[in-house]
PDB file of C-alpha atoms in Angstrom:
ATOM      1  CA  UNK A  10      -0.012  -0.013   0.014  1.00  0.00           C
ATOM      2  CA  UNK A  11       2.801   2.449   0.892  1.00  0.00           C
ATOM      3  CA  UNK A  12       4.496   1.743  -2.460  1.00  0.00           C
ATOM      4  CA  UNK A  13       1.267   2.668  -4.329  1.00  0.00           C
ATOM      5  CA  UNK A  14       0.894   5.785  -2.320  1.00  0.00           C
ATOM      6  CA  UNK A  15       4.434   6.898  -2.821  1.00  0.00           C
ATOM      7  CA  UNK A  16       4.218   6.092  -6.545  1.00  0.00           C
ATOM      8  CA  UNK A  17       1.011   8.077  -6.901  1.00  0.00           C
ATOM      9  CA  UNK A  18       2.613  11.076  -5.131  1.00  0.00           C
ATOM     10  CA  UNK A  19       5.648  10.942  -7.412  1.00  0.00           C
ATOM     11  CA  UNK A  20       3.573  10.557 -10.489  1.00  0.00           C
ATOM     12  CA  UNK A  21       1.329  13.439  -9.374  1.00  0.00           C
ATOM     13  CA  UNK A  22       4.388  15.629  -8.882  1.00  0.00           C
ATOM     14  CA  UNK A  23       5.664  14.890 -12.366  1.00  0.00           C
ATOM     15  CA  UNK A  24       2.185  15.582 -13.848  1.00  0.00           C
ATOM     16  CA  UNK A  25       1.951  18.893 -12.048  1.00  0.00           C
ATOM     17  CA  UNK A  26       5.515  19.884 -13.153  1.00  0.00           C
ATOM     18  CA  UNK A  27       4.487  19.143 -16.733  1.00  0.00           C
ATOM     19  CA  UNK A  28       1.246  21.121 -16.471  1.00  0.00           C
ATOM     20  CA  UNK A  29       3.021  24.075 -14.831  1.00  0.00           C
ATOM     21  CA  UNK A  30       5.815  24.048 -17.591  1.00  0.00           C
ATOM     22  CA  UNK A  31       3.138  24.002 -20.357  1.00  0.00           C
ATOM     23  CA  UNK A  32       0.909  26.733 -18.647  1.00  0.00           C
ATOM     24  CA  UNK A  33       3.916  29.036 -18.315  1.00  0.00           C
ATOM     25  CA  UNK A  34       4.617  28.709 -22.017  1.00  0.00           C
ATOM     26  CA  UNK A  35       8.227  27.400 -21.627  1.00  0.00           C
ATOM     27  CA  UNK A  36       7.543  24.889 -24.441  1.00  0.00           C
ATOM     28  CA  UNK A  37       7.186  27.802 -26.903  1.00  0.00           C
ATOM     29  CA  UNK A  38      10.206  29.785 -25.586  1.00  0.00           C
ATOM     30  CA  UNK A  39      12.561  31.014 -28.422  1.00  0.00           C
ATOM     31  CA  UNK A  40      16.054  29.769 -28.505  1.00  0.00           C
ATOM     32  CA  UNK A  41      18.053  31.935 -26.125  1.00  0.00           C
ATOM     33  CA  UNK A  42      21.688  32.882 -25.817  1.00  0.00           C
ATOM     34  CA  UNK A  43      24.040  31.896 -22.957  1.00  0.00           C
ATOM     35  CA  UNK A  44      23.352  34.136 -19.987  1.00  0.00           C
ATOM     36  CA  UNK A  45      19.676  34.687 -20.944  1.00  0.00           C
ATOM     37  CA  UNK A  46      16.934  33.627 -18.462  1.00  0.00           C
ATOM     38  CA  UNK A  47      13.176  33.356 -18.818  1.00  0.00           C
ATOM     39  CA  UNK A  48      10.285  34.874 -16.851  1.00  0.00           C
ATOM     40  CA  UNK A  49       6.657  33.955 -17.347  1.00  0.00           C
ATOM     41  CA  UNK A  50       3.731  35.578 -15.649  1.00  0.00           C
ATOM     42  CA  UNK A  51       0.112  34.316 -15.231  1.00  0.00           C
ATOM     43  CA  UNK A  52      -1.270  37.327 -17.100  1.00  0.00           C
ATOM     44  CA  UNK A  53       0.499  36.074 -20.294  1.00  0.00           C
ATOM     45  CA  UNK A  54       3.478  38.428 -20.101  1.00  0.00           C
ATOM     46  CA  UNK A  55       6.592  36.389 -21.109  1.00  0.00           C
ATOM     47  CA  UNK A  56      10.164  37.697 -21.019  1.00  0.00           C
ATOM     48  CA  UNK A  57      13.536  36.632 -22.246  1.00  0.00           C
ATOM     49  CA  UNK A  58      15.937  38.585 -20.080  1.00  0.00           C
ATOM     50  CA  UNK A  59      18.983  39.426 -22.241  1.00  0.00           C
ATOM     51  CA  UNK A  60      22.111  41.176 -20.915  1.00  0.00           C
ATOM     52  CA  UNK A  61      20.698  41.283 -17.413  1.00  0.00           C
ATOM     53  CA  UNK A  62      22.088  39.447 -14.419  1.00  0.00           C
ATOM     54  CA  UNK A  63      19.833  36.646 -13.027  1.00  0.00           C
ATOM     55  CA  UNK A  64      19.227  37.610  -9.389  1.00  0.00           C
ATOM     56  CA  UNK A  65      16.272  35.325  -8.710  1.00  0.00           C
ATOM     57  CA  UNK A  66      17.968  34.063  -5.496  1.00  0.00           C
ATOM     58  CA  UNK A  67      17.994  37.575  -3.997  1.00  0.00           C
ATOM     59  CA  UNK A  68      15.230  39.480  -5.728  1.00  0.00           C
ATOM     60  CA  UNK A  69      11.619  39.020  -6.816  1.00  0.00           C
ATOM     61  CA  UNK A  70      10.829  39.975 -10.342  1.00  0.00           C
ATOM     62  CA  UNK A  71       7.601  41.859 -11.093  1.00  0.00           C
ATOM     63  CA  UNK A  72       6.090  41.958 -14.583  1.00  0.00           C
ATOM     64  CA  UNK A  73       4.241  45.071 -15.803  1.00  0.00           C
ATOM     65  CA  UNK A  74       2.610  44.295 -19.137  1.00  0.00           C
ATOM     66  CA  UNK A  75       1.740  47.213 -21.433  1.00  0.00           C
ATOM     67  CA  UNK A  76      -1.969  47.999 -21.751  1.00  0.00           C
ATOM     68  CA  UNK A  77      -2.085  48.604 -25.478  1.00  0.00           C
ATOM     69  CA  UNK A  78      -0.817  45.255 -26.702  1.00  0.00           C
ATOM     70  CA  UNK A  79      -2.977  43.586 -29.375  1.00  0.00           C
ATOM     71  CA  UNK A  80      -4.565  40.316 -28.235  1.00  0.00           C
ATOM     72  CA  UNK A  81      -2.624  38.204 -30.736  1.00  0.00           C
ATOM     73  CA  UNK A  82       0.673  39.261 -29.081  1.00  0.00           C
ATOM     74  CA  UNK A  83      -0.478  38.590 -25.432  1.00  0.00           C
ATOM     75  CA  UNK A  84       1.389  35.210 -25.196  1.00  0.00           C
ATOM     76  CA  UNK A  85       4.325  36.119 -27.436  1.00  0.00           C
ATOM     77  CA  UNK A  86       7.769  35.995 -25.833  1.00  0.00           C
ATOM     78  CA  UNK A  87       9.421  39.419 -25.668  1.00  0.00           C
ATOM     79  CA  UNK A  88      13.102  40.214 -25.606  1.00  0.00           C
ATOM     80  CA  UNK A  89      14.160  42.379 -22.638  1.00  0.00           C
ATOM     81  CA  UNK A  90      17.076  44.759 -22.441  1.00  0.00           C
ATOM     82  CA  UNK A  91      18.442  46.968 -19.690  1.00  0.00           C
ATOM     83  CA  UNK A  92      16.598  50.355 -19.612  1.00  0.00           C
ATOM     84  CA  UNK A  93      18.180  53.664 -20.366  1.00  0.00           C
ATOM     85  CA  UNK A  94      18.256  56.363 -17.666  1.00  0.00           C
ATOM     86  CA  UNK A  95      15.360  58.189 -19.362  1.00  0.00           C
ATOM     87  CA  UNK A  96      13.216  55.064 -19.486  1.00  0.00           C
ATOM     88  CA  UNK A  97      13.921  54.430 -15.788  1.00  0.00           C
ATOM     89  CA  UNK A  98      12.882  58.000 -14.826  1.00  0.00           C
ATOM     90  CA  UNK A  99       9.701  57.745 -16.896  1.00  0.00           C
ATOM     91  CA  UNK A 100       8.808  54.414 -15.369  1.00  0.00           C
ATOM     92  CA  UNK A 101       9.364  55.427 -11.794  1.00  0.00           C
ATOM     93  CA  UNK A 102       7.237  58.586 -12.224  1.00  0.00           C
ATOM     94  CA  UNK A 103       4.300  56.338 -13.143  1.00  0.00           C
ATOM     95  CA  UNK A 104       4.834  53.268 -10.985  1.00  0.00           C
ATOM     96  CA  UNK A 105       5.670  53.244  -7.271  1.00  0.00           C
ATOM     97  CA  UNK A 106       7.719  50.049  -6.750  1.00  0.00           C
ATOM     98  CA  UNK A 107       8.689  50.884  -3.099  1.00  0.00           C
ATOM     99  CA  UNK A 108      11.895  50.809  -1.142  1.00  0.00           C
ATOM    100  CA  UNK A 109      14.626  48.774  -2.738  1.00  0.00           C
ATOM    101  CA  UNK A 110      12.673  48.408  -5.957  1.00  0.00           C
ATOM    102  CA  UNK A 111      14.201  49.090  -9.396  1.00  0.00           C
ATOM    103  CA  UNK A 112      13.419  48.794 -13.095  1.00  0.00           C
ATOM    104  CA  UNK A 113      15.431  45.913 -14.474  1.00  0.00           C
ATOM    105  CA  UNK A 114      14.297  45.597 -18.108  1.00  0.00           C
ATOM    106  CA  UNK A 115      12.287  47.091 -20.969  1.00  0.00           C
ATOM    107  CA  UNK A 116      10.712  44.229 -22.967  1.00  0.00           C
ATOM    108  CA  UNK A 117      10.000  44.557 -26.652  1.00  0.00           C
ATOM    109  CA  UNK A 118       8.487  42.565 -29.514  1.00  0.00           C
ATOM    110  CA  UNK A 119       9.938  42.936 -33.015  1.00  0.00           C
ATOM    111  CA  UNK A 120       7.162  42.387 -35.611  1.00  0.00           C
ATOM    112  CA  UNK A 121       9.014  42.477 -39.030  1.00  0.00           C
ATOM    113  CA  UNK A 122      10.987  45.504 -38.072  1.00  0.00           C
ATOM    114  CA  UNK A 123       8.293  47.341 -36.141  1.00  0.00           C
ATOM    115  CA  UNK A 124       9.400  47.217 -32.514  1.00  0.00           C
ATOM    116  CA  UNK A 125       6.934  48.000 -29.706  1.00  0.00           C
ATOM    117  CA  UNK A 126       7.186  47.835 -25.943  1.00  0.00           C
ATOM    118  CA  UNK A 127       5.441  44.723 -24.518  1.00  0.00           C
ATOM    119  CA  UNK A 128       6.046  45.574 -20.896  1.00  0.00           C
ATOM    120  CA  UNK A 129       8.649  46.230 -18.166  1.00  0.00           C
ATOM    121  CA  UNK A 130      10.294  44.049 -15.514  1.00  0.00           C
ATOM    122  CA  UNK A 131      11.082  45.496 -12.157  1.00  0.00           C
ATOM    123  CA  UNK A 132      12.492  43.758  -9.069  1.00  0.00           C
ATOM    124  CA  UNK A 133      12.330  44.127  -5.287  1.00  0.00           C
ATOM    125  CA  UNK A 134      14.502  42.594  -2.599  1.00  0.00           C
ATOM    126  CA  UNK A 135      13.435  39.046  -1.574  1.00  0.00           C
ATOM    127  CA  UNK A 136      13.291  39.345   2.140  1.00  0.00           C
TER     128      UNK A 136
END
């Protein structure tokens, strides 16, 4: 009986991991370069963090999707880059992240040469 129970728990764990992987869209992630890392949010915002240090152990990443994104791009992976000083100032005047918070990335989608902002990724200390 214990073997069946343990087997069921292990099988359930694998099933949930597969479901979570599929739900987050990692199966559709684009090929990424060494040093890139992926972030996926339940609202459909998906980000390939490029040229940005992975600080998941020390910080919590917050995704802020843009409001004016067409529905057919809601689940598209965006490429994120470090923000310029001007972009950081503009973001912090509109969004209050709180103490220790910072803007880490501006995420864009390139549609046949027409690039638009998909969203922003900020982070706060993981206390």
